[in-house]
Amino acid sequence: MQTQSIHPSYKPRRRLTVGTAFALSATIGLAGCSFDAGNDPPNTEPDSFKVMYYEEQSFYDQFGMLYSALHPNVAIDVISTNTIRQQETEDYQQALKQLIDEEQPDVLMLSETQYKEMAAEGRLLELDPLIERDNYDLEGVVPGLIDYIREQSDGRLFGLSPSFYSQAVFYNKDLFDNYGIPLPTDGMSWEQMLQLAQRFPTDGPEQARVYGLKAGYNTDLFQLGMMIGMSQGLNFVDSNNRQITLDTDSWERTYTMAADAIRSNTLYSEMNQSGTFNSTEDYLMHDPFIGGRLAMAVESSYLLDQLRQAKQHLGEKGVQNWDLVTMPADPQQPDKGGAMSVSTYFAINRNGANNEAAWKFIQYIHSDEYARVKSKSRSGGGFPIRSAYIKDDDGHNLAAFYKLKPGGNSMYAGYENLPADFINGFMSMATKELSVMIQEDAPVRATLASLEMQGQQMLDEAIAAEGADETAQAEGQ
C-alpha cells in the first residue's frame, strides 16, 4: 500500500474562538488570576505559535484555554495529527515527520518513542541552555523524572512532560494486623514482598477469601517474572544486537522466585473473577482491595481514584485503614525500582519560527502554578510533575509513587528496534511455555534455555521476513 501524502493545503489550526471563549470564565476563576498583572502588555504586537497535538479540542481542554486566559495576546494555531491516523498510511512515523516538515509547528507533542527518535535526529531544540538562561525552577519536580527524560535522549534534555504515571504498593493495615504480619515498608525487595504475601491464608472460595497480593490484571508467570526482572535492570532481549537473553543466572533466580509465588496460591488474578454490578456500591466492593479481601496491590493512580469514590459512596463499608509504600527496590541499588513512566513529551521544533513563544508555553505547562491548578481537577490522568501537589487530605504516603528512581528497564525499552510481529508472538509463546512449566513442575533453567532458543529462532525469522519485505518494496519503487 502506497503511503498517502498529507495535502499541503491542509490547515488544521485554530486560534482562540467563540467556541472556546465560553469556557474561559471558569478557567480564569480556577486559576485565581486576572489579566491586570503578570500577563502580556496591552499594546504589544501579539505573539503566536503553532502546536502539534493529536486533537485540537483536547488541546484546549487540557492546556489551551488556561494559557489563552492568562495570555490573551498570544494566538495559538493547533495542528492536529488525527488527519494522519485517518489516512491509509503504512508508516505513521514518516507521515508525522512529513507533517512537521510541511507545517513547521513550534511545539511538538510526542510519544516517548518519537521523542527519542527526533532527539537523536537533531529535530528538537535543547532545553538546558534555556533553563539556565531563564533560571527556570526544576527543584520542585519529582525526584528522578528529569533524569528519566534525559536517559531517553543521551543525557541531554530536549523535552518535558507535565504529568507522569507510576505505580506503588497499596496495603490494607487491618488485614496485616488481624493476621499478625509485619507491615510492608518503602524500599523492600520483591523477595520480601512476596514472602509477606505468602503469610496470608489461602483457604476459602475464590470470590470470598483473602489474597496476599495482586501484582497485575492477569498474574501469569511470564508477566510477574518480567515485572520483577526488569525492575532490577534485566531484559529478555538485547534489542541492539537482536539477541534473546533469558538463559542466565539472574533470570533463573527471578523466575524461581516468581514461580514459587504463583504456586503458593496467594496471588489474586482478575482473570479468575466474575460478577455483575447492580449499583455503584456493588462495583466498588467487587474490587478485592476496596472490598477488604486483598492485603497488597501493585496499582496506579486508578486505585487511588477508586478509593476516593469508595469514601464517598461506601461510608463505613470496605477498606478503611490503608496506606502505600514504594514499589520493591533493586537490592543492588536500593534507590531504584520505581515504575515511573511518561506518555507525552512536549518539545520545541528546532526549525520552528517562534522558539521563544514556544518556550514560554512549555515553561508554563510545567510550572508550579499550572500543577497547582490542574491538581484541583485531576483531569487527564497521571500525576503532576510538581511533588507539592501529589497529596491527599488524609495524609497517605503518596510519595511512594515517586520516591524511588525508575527501575533499570522498561518492559518495552528498545522494542522499536525489533520487527513489529516478533514481540506479541514471543510473549504468547513464553506465556504458554511457562504455564506448562508450572503445571508439570519442570526445571526453571531448562525452560528458560528452551525459551531463549525458540525466541531466537522466532526473532531471526522475523528479521529475515522484514528484510525481504524492505527489498521487495525497494524493487517496486
Coordinates of C-alpha atoms in Angstrom, one line a residue:
M1 CA 0.0 0.0 0.0
Q2 CA 1.4 3.3 -1.0
T3 CA 1.8 5.9 1.7
Q4 CA -0.7 8.7 1.2
S5 CA 0.9 12.1 1.4
I6 CA -0.5 14.9 3.5
H7 CA -2.2 17.5 1.4
P8 CA -0.1 20.7 1.5
S9 CA -3.1 22.9 1.7
Y10 CA -4.4 21.3 4.9
K11 CA -4.5 23.8 7.7
P12 CA -5.9 22.1 10.8
R13 CA -5.4 25.1 13.0
R14 CA -7.4 27.2 15.4
R15 CA -6.9 30.4 17.1
L16 CA -8.9 31.2 20.3
T17 CA -12.5 31.4 19.0
V18 CA -16.1 31.8 20.3
G19 CA -16.2 28.0 20.7
T20 CA -13.5 28.1 23.4
A21 CA -14.2 31.6 24.8
F22 CA -17.3 30.4 26.7
A23 CA -15.1 28.2 28.9
L24 CA -12.6 30.9 29.7
S25 CA -14.5 32.5 32.6
A26 CA -14.5 29.2 34.5
T27 CA -10.8 28.7 33.6
I28 CA -9.9 32.1 34.9
G29 CA -11.7 31.5 38.1
L30 CA -10.0 28.2 38.6
A31 CA -6.6 29.8 38.1
G32 CA -7.4 32.6 40.5
C33 CA -5.9 35.3 38.4
S34 CA -6.8 38.3 36.3
F35 CA -5.4 40.0 33.2
D36 CA -4.2 43.0 35.1
A37 CA -0.8 41.7 36.2
G38 CA 1.8 39.3 35.0
N39 CA 0.3 39.0 31.6
D40 CA 1.0 40.3 28.1
P41 CA 1.3 44.2 27.8
P42 CA -1.9 45.5 26.1
N43 CA -0.3 47.4 23.2
T44 CA 2.4 44.9 22.1
E45 CA 2.4 43.0 18.8
P46 CA 0.6 39.7 19.5
D47 CA 2.9 36.6 19.9
S48 CA 1.9 33.5 18.2
F49 CA 3.0 29.9 17.9
K50 CA 1.9 26.6 16.4
V51 CA 1.4 23.5 18.4
M52 CA 1.2 19.9 17.1
Y53 CA -1.3 17.9 19.1
Y54 CA -3.5 14.9 18.4
E55 CA -6.8 16.7 18.6
E56 CA -7.5 20.4 18.9
Q57 CA -10.4 20.3 21.3
S58 CA -8.4 18.1 23.7
F59 CA -5.5 20.5 23.5
Y60 CA -7.7 23.4 24.5
D61 CA -9.4 21.4 27.3
Q62 CA -6.0 20.4 28.8
F63 CA -3.8 23.4 28.1
G64 CA -5.0 26.0 25.6
M65 CA -8.0 27.6 27.4
L66 CA -6.0 28.2 30.6
Y67 CA -2.9 29.5 28.7
S68 CA -5.1 31.8 26.5
A69 CA -6.9 33.1 29.5
L70 CA -3.5 34.1 31.1
H71 CA -2.1 35.3 27.7
P72 CA -4.9 36.9 25.7
N73 CA -2.4 38.5 23.2
V74 CA -1.0 35.1 22.2
A75 CA -2.5 33.4 19.2
I76 CA -2.2 29.6 19.2
D77 CA -2.6 27.6 16.0
V78 CA -3.3 23.9 16.6
I79 CA -2.1 21.4 14.0
S80 CA -3.9 18.1 14.6
T81 CA -2.2 14.8 14.0
N82 CA -5.6 13.0 13.7
T83 CA -5.5 13.5 10.0
I84 CA -2.6 11.1 9.7
R85 CA -4.4 8.4 11.6
Q86 CA -7.5 8.9 9.4
Q87 CA -5.4 8.3 6.2
E88 CA -4.4 4.8 5.0
T89 CA -0.7 5.1 5.7
E90 CA 1.7 2.2 6.5
D91 CA 4.3 4.4 8.1
Y92 CA 2.8 6.7 10.6
Q93 CA 6.1 8.0 11.9
Q94 CA 7.2 9.0 8.5
A95 CA 3.9 10.7 7.8
L96 CA 4.2 12.6 11.1
K97 CA 7.7 13.9 10.2
Q98 CA 6.3 14.9 6.8
L99 CA 3.5 16.9 8.6
I100 CA 6.2 18.6 10.8
D101 CA 8.3 19.5 7.7
E102 CA 5.3 20.9 5.9
E103 CA 3.6 22.8 8.7
Q104 CA 6.7 23.6 10.9
P105 CA 4.8 23.6 14.3
D106 CA 6.8 25.3 17.1
V107 CA 5.7 23.0 19.9
L108 CA 5.6 19.2 19.3
M109 CA 3.6 16.7 21.4
L110 CA 5.4 13.4 21.1
S111 CA 5.3 9.9 22.4
E112 CA 8.4 8.5 24.1
T113 CA 9.5 6.7 21.0
Q114 CA 9.0 9.8 18.9
Y115 CA 10.9 11.9 21.4
K116 CA 13.9 9.6 21.5
E117 CA 14.0 9.3 17.7
M118 CA 13.6 13.0 17.0
A119 CA 16.1 14.0 19.6
A120 CA 18.6 11.6 18.0
E121 CA 17.9 13.1 14.6
G122 CA 18.6 16.7 15.7
R123 CA 15.0 17.8 15.2
L124 CA 14.5 19.2 18.7
L125 CA 15.8 22.3 20.5
E126 CA 17.9 21.5 23.6
L127 CA 16.2 23.0 26.7
D128 CA 19.2 23.1 29.0
P129 CA 20.5 26.4 27.7
L130 CA 17.1 28.0 28.0
I131 CA 16.6 26.6 31.5
E132 CA 19.9 28.0 32.6
R133 CA 19.3 31.4 30.9
D134 CA 15.9 31.9 32.5
N135 CA 16.8 30.3 35.8
Y136 CA 13.8 28.1 35.3
D137 CA 12.9 26.3 38.5
L138 CA 13.1 22.5 38.3
E139 CA 13.7 22.0 42.0
G140 CA 10.0 21.1 42.8
V141 CA 9.9 18.4 40.1
V142 CA 9.6 14.9 41.5
P143 CA 13.0 13.2 42.1
G144 CA 14.2 11.2 39.2
L145 CA 11.8 12.4 36.5
I146 CA 14.2 14.8 34.8
D147 CA 17.0 12.1 34.9
Y148 CA 14.5 9.6 33.4
I149 CA 13.7 12.0 30.5
R150 CA 17.5 12.6 30.0
E151 CA 18.0 8.9 29.7
Q152 CA 15.7 8.8 26.7
S153 CA 17.9 11.4 24.9
D154 CA 21.6 10.5 25.7
G155 CA 21.8 12.7 28.8
R156 CA 20.5 15.9 27.2
L157 CA 17.1 17.5 27.8
F158 CA 15.0 18.2 24.7
G159 CA 11.5 17.9 26.2
L160 CA 9.4 17.9 29.4
S161 CA 6.2 16.3 30.4
P162 CA 3.5 18.0 32.6
S163 CA 2.5 14.6 34.1
F164 CA 3.8 11.1 34.8
Y165 CA 2.4 7.7 35.5
S166 CA 3.6 5.5 38.3
Q167 CA 2.7 2.5 40.5
A168 CA 3.0 1.9 44.2
V169 CA 2.0 -0.9 46.6
F170 CA -1.3 -0.2 48.4
Y171 CA -1.7 -2.2 51.6
N172 CA -4.6 -2.9 54.0
K173 CA -3.4 -2.2 57.5
D174 CA -6.2 -4.1 59.2
L175 CA -5.5 -7.3 57.4
F176 CA -1.9 -7.2 58.4
D177 CA -2.8 -6.5 62.0
N178 CA -5.5 -9.2 62.0
Y179 CA -3.0 -11.9 60.9
G180 CA -0.1 -10.6 63.0
I181 CA 2.0 -9.9 59.9
P182 CA 4.5 -7.0 59.8
L183 CA 3.5 -4.1 57.6
P184 CA 5.3 -3.6 54.2
T185 CA 7.9 -0.9 54.0
D186 CA 9.4 1.5 51.5
G187 CA 12.3 0.0 49.6
M188 CA 11.6 -3.6 50.4
S189 CA 12.7 -6.1 47.8
W190 CA 10.4 -8.2 45.6
E191 CA 11.5 -11.3 47.6
Q192 CA 10.5 -9.6 50.9
M193 CA 7.1 -8.5 49.4
L194 CA 6.3 -12.0 48.1
Q195 CA 7.3 -13.5 51.4
L196 CA 4.9 -11.2 53.2
A197 CA 2.1 -12.1 50.7
Q198 CA 2.7 -15.8 51.3
R199 CA 2.0 -15.5 55.0
F200 CA -1.7 -14.9 54.4
P201 CA -4.1 -17.8 54.4
T202 CA -5.1 -19.3 51.0
D203 CA -8.3 -21.3 52.0
G204 CA -11.9 -20.3 51.2
P205 CA -13.9 -19.8 47.9
E206 CA -12.2 -17.6 45.3
Q207 CA -14.6 -14.7 45.5
A208 CA -14.7 -14.5 49.3
R209 CA -11.2 -15.5 50.5
V210 CA -8.2 -13.3 51.4
Y211 CA -5.4 -12.8 49.0
G212 CA -1.9 -11.7 49.8
L213 CA -1.0 -9.7 46.6
K214 CA -2.4 -8.5 43.3
A215 CA 0.5 -7.7 41.0
G216 CA -1.4 -7.0 37.8
Y217 CA -4.6 -7.8 36.0
N218 CA -3.6 -11.3 35.0
T219 CA -0.8 -12.5 37.2
D220 CA 0.7 -15.1 34.9
L221 CA 4.3 -16.3 35.4
F222 CA 5.7 -14.6 32.3
Q223 CA 4.4 -11.2 33.3
L224 CA 5.3 -11.5 37.0
G225 CA 8.8 -12.6 36.2
M226 CA 9.3 -9.7 33.7
M227 CA 8.0 -7.2 36.2
I228 CA 10.5 -8.4 38.8
G229 CA 13.4 -8.8 36.5
M230 CA 13.1 -5.5 34.7
S231 CA 12.9 -3.6 37.9
Q232 CA 16.4 -4.9 38.6
G233 CA 17.8 -3.9 35.2
L234 CA 17.3 -7.2 33.4
N235 CA 15.9 -7.6 29.9
F236 CA 14.9 -10.6 27.9
V237 CA 16.2 -9.3 24.6
D238 CA 19.2 -7.2 23.6
S239 CA 17.5 -5.1 21.0
N240 CA 20.7 -3.6 19.6
N241 CA 22.3 -6.9 18.9
R242 CA 18.9 -8.7 18.4
Q243 CA 19.7 -11.5 20.8
I244 CA 17.4 -13.2 23.3
T245 CA 19.0 -13.3 26.8
L246 CA 16.9 -15.5 29.1
D247 CA 19.3 -18.4 29.9
T248 CA 21.2 -16.6 32.7
D249 CA 21.6 -17.0 36.4
S250 CA 19.8 -13.7 37.1
W251 CA 16.7 -14.7 35.1
E252 CA 16.8 -18.2 36.8
R253 CA 16.7 -16.6 40.2
T254 CA 13.9 -14.2 39.1
Y255 CA 11.7 -16.9 37.6
T256 CA 12.3 -19.3 40.5
M257 CA 11.0 -16.6 42.9
A258 CA 8.0 -15.8 40.7
A259 CA 7.1 -19.5 40.2
D260 CA 7.2 -20.1 44.0
A261 CA 4.8 -17.1 44.4
I262 CA 2.4 -18.5 41.7
R263 CA 2.4 -22.0 43.3
S264 CA 1.7 -20.5 46.7
N265 CA -1.8 -19.6 45.6
T266 CA -1.6 -16.3 47.4
L267 CA -1.7 -14.1 44.3
Y268 CA -5.0 -12.5 43.0
S269 CA -5.8 -12.7 39.3
E270 CA -8.6 -10.7 37.8
M271 CA -9.0 -13.4 35.1
N272 CA -10.4 -15.8 37.7
Q273 CA -13.1 -13.4 38.9
S274 CA -16.5 -12.5 37.5
G275 CA -19.6 -10.7 38.7
T276 CA -22.5 -8.4 37.9
F277 CA -23.0 -5.0 39.3
N278 CA -26.4 -3.5 40.1
S279 CA -25.1 -0.4 41.8
T280 CA -22.0 1.7 42.3
E281 CA -21.6 0.0 45.7
D282 CA -21.5 -3.4 44.1
Y283 CA -19.0 -2.2 41.5
L284 CA -16.7 -0.7 44.1
M285 CA -16.9 -3.6 46.6
H286 CA -16.1 -6.1 43.8
D287 CA -12.5 -4.7 43.8
P288 CA -10.7 -7.1 46.2
F289 CA -8.7 -4.2 47.8
I290 CA -11.7 -1.9 48.3
G291 CA -13.7 -4.9 49.5
G292 CA -11.2 -5.7 52.2
R293 CA -10.0 -9.1 50.8
L294 CA -6.6 -8.1 49.5
A295 CA -3.6 -7.4 51.6
M296 CA -1.4 -5.7 49.0
A297 CA -2.0 -4.4 45.4
V298 CA 0.5 -3.1 42.9
E299 CA -1.5 -0.3 41.4
S300 CA -1.5 3.1 39.8
S301 CA -3.5 6.3 40.4
Y302 CA -6.5 4.4 39.1
L303 CA -6.9 2.6 42.5
L304 CA -6.4 6.0 44.3
D305 CA -9.3 7.4 42.4
Q306 CA -11.4 4.3 43.2
L307 CA -10.6 4.6 46.9
R308 CA -11.8 8.3 46.8
Q309 CA -15.0 7.2 45.2
A310 CA -15.4 4.5 47.8
K311 CA -15.0 7.0 50.6
Q312 CA -17.9 9.0 49.1
H313 CA -20.2 6.1 48.3
L314 CA -19.5 3.3 50.8
G315 CA -19.2 5.1 54.1
E316 CA -18.0 2.5 56.7
K317 CA -18.1 -0.4 54.2
G318 CA -15.0 -1.6 52.5
V319 CA -11.3 -1.0 53.4
Q320 CA -10.9 1.9 55.8
N321 CA -7.3 1.7 57.1
W322 CA -4.9 1.7 54.2
D323 CA -1.7 3.3 53.0
L324 CA 1.1 2.9 50.4
V325 CA 4.7 2.0 50.1
T326 CA 7.1 2.2 47.2
M327 CA 7.4 -0.4 44.6
P328 CA 10.0 -3.1 45.5
A329 CA 13.6 -1.8 45.2
D330 CA 16.5 -3.3 43.4
P331 CA 18.6 -4.9 46.3
Q332 CA 21.8 -3.9 44.4
Q333 CA 20.6 -0.3 44.0
P334 CA 18.2 0.5 46.9
D335 CA 17.2 3.9 45.5
K336 CA 15.9 2.3 42.2
G337 CA 12.9 0.2 41.4
G338 CA 10.2 2.8 40.7
A339 CA 7.7 2.2 38.0
M340 CA 7.6 5.8 36.7
S341 CA 6.7 6.3 33.0
V342 CA 5.9 9.3 30.7
S343 CA 3.5 9.0 27.9
T344 CA 3.6 12.5 26.4
Y345 CA 6.5 14.8 25.9
F346 CA 6.4 18.5 24.8
A347 CA 9.4 19.6 22.8
I348 CA 10.4 22.6 20.6
N349 CA 10.9 22.1 16.9
R350 CA 14.4 23.2 16.2
N351 CA 13.4 24.6 12.9
G352 CA 10.3 26.5 14.2
A353 CA 9.9 30.2 13.7
N354 CA 8.7 31.0 17.2
N355 CA 11.0 29.3 19.6
E356 CA 10.7 31.9 22.3
A357 CA 6.9 31.8 22.3
A358 CA 7.1 28.0 22.3
W359 CA 9.5 28.1 25.3
K360 CA 7.1 30.4 27.2
F361 CA 4.3 27.9 26.7
I362 CA 6.4 24.9 27.7
Q363 CA 7.6 26.8 30.8
Y364 CA 4.0 27.5 31.9
I365 CA 2.5 24.0 31.5
H366 CA 5.4 22.6 33.5
S367 CA 5.3 25.3 36.2
D368 CA 4.3 25.2 39.8
E369 CA 1.2 27.4 39.0
Y370 CA 0.0 25.0 36.3
A371 CA 0.4 22.0 38.5
R372 CA -1.5 23.7 41.3
V373 CA -4.4 24.5 39.1
K374 CA -4.6 21.0 37.4
S375 CA -4.2 19.2 40.7
K376 CA -7.7 20.6 41.6
S377 CA -9.4 19.0 38.7
R378 CA -7.3 15.8 38.2
S379 CA -8.2 15.8 34.5
G380 CA -6.0 14.0 32.0
G381 CA -4.9 11.2 34.3
G382 CA -1.5 10.6 35.9
F383 CA 0.2 12.8 38.5
P384 CA 1.5 16.4 38.2
I385 CA 5.3 16.6 38.0
R386 CA 5.4 19.0 40.9
S387 CA 5.6 16.9 44.1
A388 CA 4.0 19.6 46.2
Y389 CA 0.6 18.8 44.6
I390 CA 0.8 15.0 45.0
K391 CA -1.0 14.6 48.2
D392 CA -4.4 13.9 49.8
D393 CA -6.4 15.2 52.7
D394 CA -5.8 12.0 54.8
G395 CA -2.0 12.1 54.8
H396 CA -1.5 8.9 52.9
N397 CA 2.1 8.2 51.7
L398 CA 1.6 9.3 48.1
A399 CA 5.4 10.0 47.9
A400 CA 5.5 6.2 47.4
F401 CA 4.7 6.9 43.7
Y402 CA 7.9 8.9 43.1
K403 CA 10.3 8.2 46.0
L404 CA 12.3 5.6 44.1
K405 CA 14.2 6.4 40.9
P406 CA 12.8 4.5 37.8
G407 CA 13.9 0.9 37.6
G408 CA 16.6 -0.4 35.3
N409 CA 14.5 -1.2 32.3
S410 CA 11.1 -0.6 30.8
M411 CA 9.4 -3.8 29.6
Y412 CA 9.1 -2.1 26.2
A413 CA 12.5 -0.5 26.0
G414 CA 14.2 -0.9 22.6
Y415 CA 11.2 -2.6 21.0
E416 CA 11.3 -0.1 18.2
N417 CA 14.5 -1.8 17.0
L418 CA 12.8 -5.1 16.7
P419 CA 10.4 -6.5 14.0
A420 CA 6.8 -5.4 14.8
D421 CA 5.5 -9.0 14.6
F422 CA 8.1 -10.6 16.9
I423 CA 7.1 -9.2 20.4
N424 CA 3.5 -10.4 20.5
G425 CA 4.4 -13.8 19.1
F426 CA 7.2 -14.3 21.6
M427 CA 5.2 -13.2 24.6
S428 CA 2.3 -15.5 23.7
M429 CA 4.7 -18.5 23.3
A430 CA 6.6 -17.7 26.5
T431 CA 3.4 -17.4 28.5
K432 CA 2.2 -20.8 27.3
E433 CA 5.6 -22.5 27.9
L434 CA 5.9 -21.1 31.5
S435 CA 2.4 -22.1 32.2
V436 CA 3.3 -25.7 31.3
M437 CA 6.4 -25.4 33.5
I438 CA 4.2 -24.6 36.5
Q439 CA 1.7 -27.4 35.7
E440 CA 4.4 -30.1 35.2
D441 CA 6.8 -28.7 37.8
A442 CA 9.6 -28.6 35.2
P443 CA 13.0 -27.1 36.0
V444 CA 13.2 -23.3 35.6
R445 CA 16.6 -23.1 33.9
A446 CA 15.8 -25.8 31.3
T447 CA 12.6 -23.9 30.5
L448 CA 14.4 -20.6 30.1
A449 CA 17.0 -22.2 27.9
S450 CA 14.2 -23.5 25.7
L451 CA 12.5 -20.1 25.6
E452 CA 15.8 -18.5 24.6
M453 CA 16.3 -21.0 21.7
Q454 CA 12.7 -20.7 20.4
G455 CA 12.7 -17.0 20.9
Q456 CA 15.9 -16.5 18.9
Q457 CA 14.6 -18.6 16.1
M458 CA 11.4 -16.5 16.0
L459 CA 13.4 -13.3 16.1
D460 CA 15.8 -14.4 13.3
E461 CA 12.8 -15.4 11.1
A462 CA 11.1 -12.1 11.8
I463 CA 14.3 -10.2 10.9
A464 CA 14.6 -12.2 7.6
A465 CA 11.0 -11.6 6.7
E466 CA 11.3 -7.9 7.5
G467 CA 14.4 -7.7 5.2
A468 CA 12.6 -9.4 2.4
D469 CA 9.7 -7.0 2.6
E470 CA 12.0 -4.0 2.5
T471 CA 13.8 -5.4 -0.5
A472 CA 10.5 -6.1 -2.3
Q473 CA 9.3 -2.5 -1.6
A474 CA 12.6 -1.0 -2.8
E475 CA 12.4 -3.0 -6.1
G476 CA 8.8 -2.0 -6.6
Q477 CA 9.6 1.7 -6.4

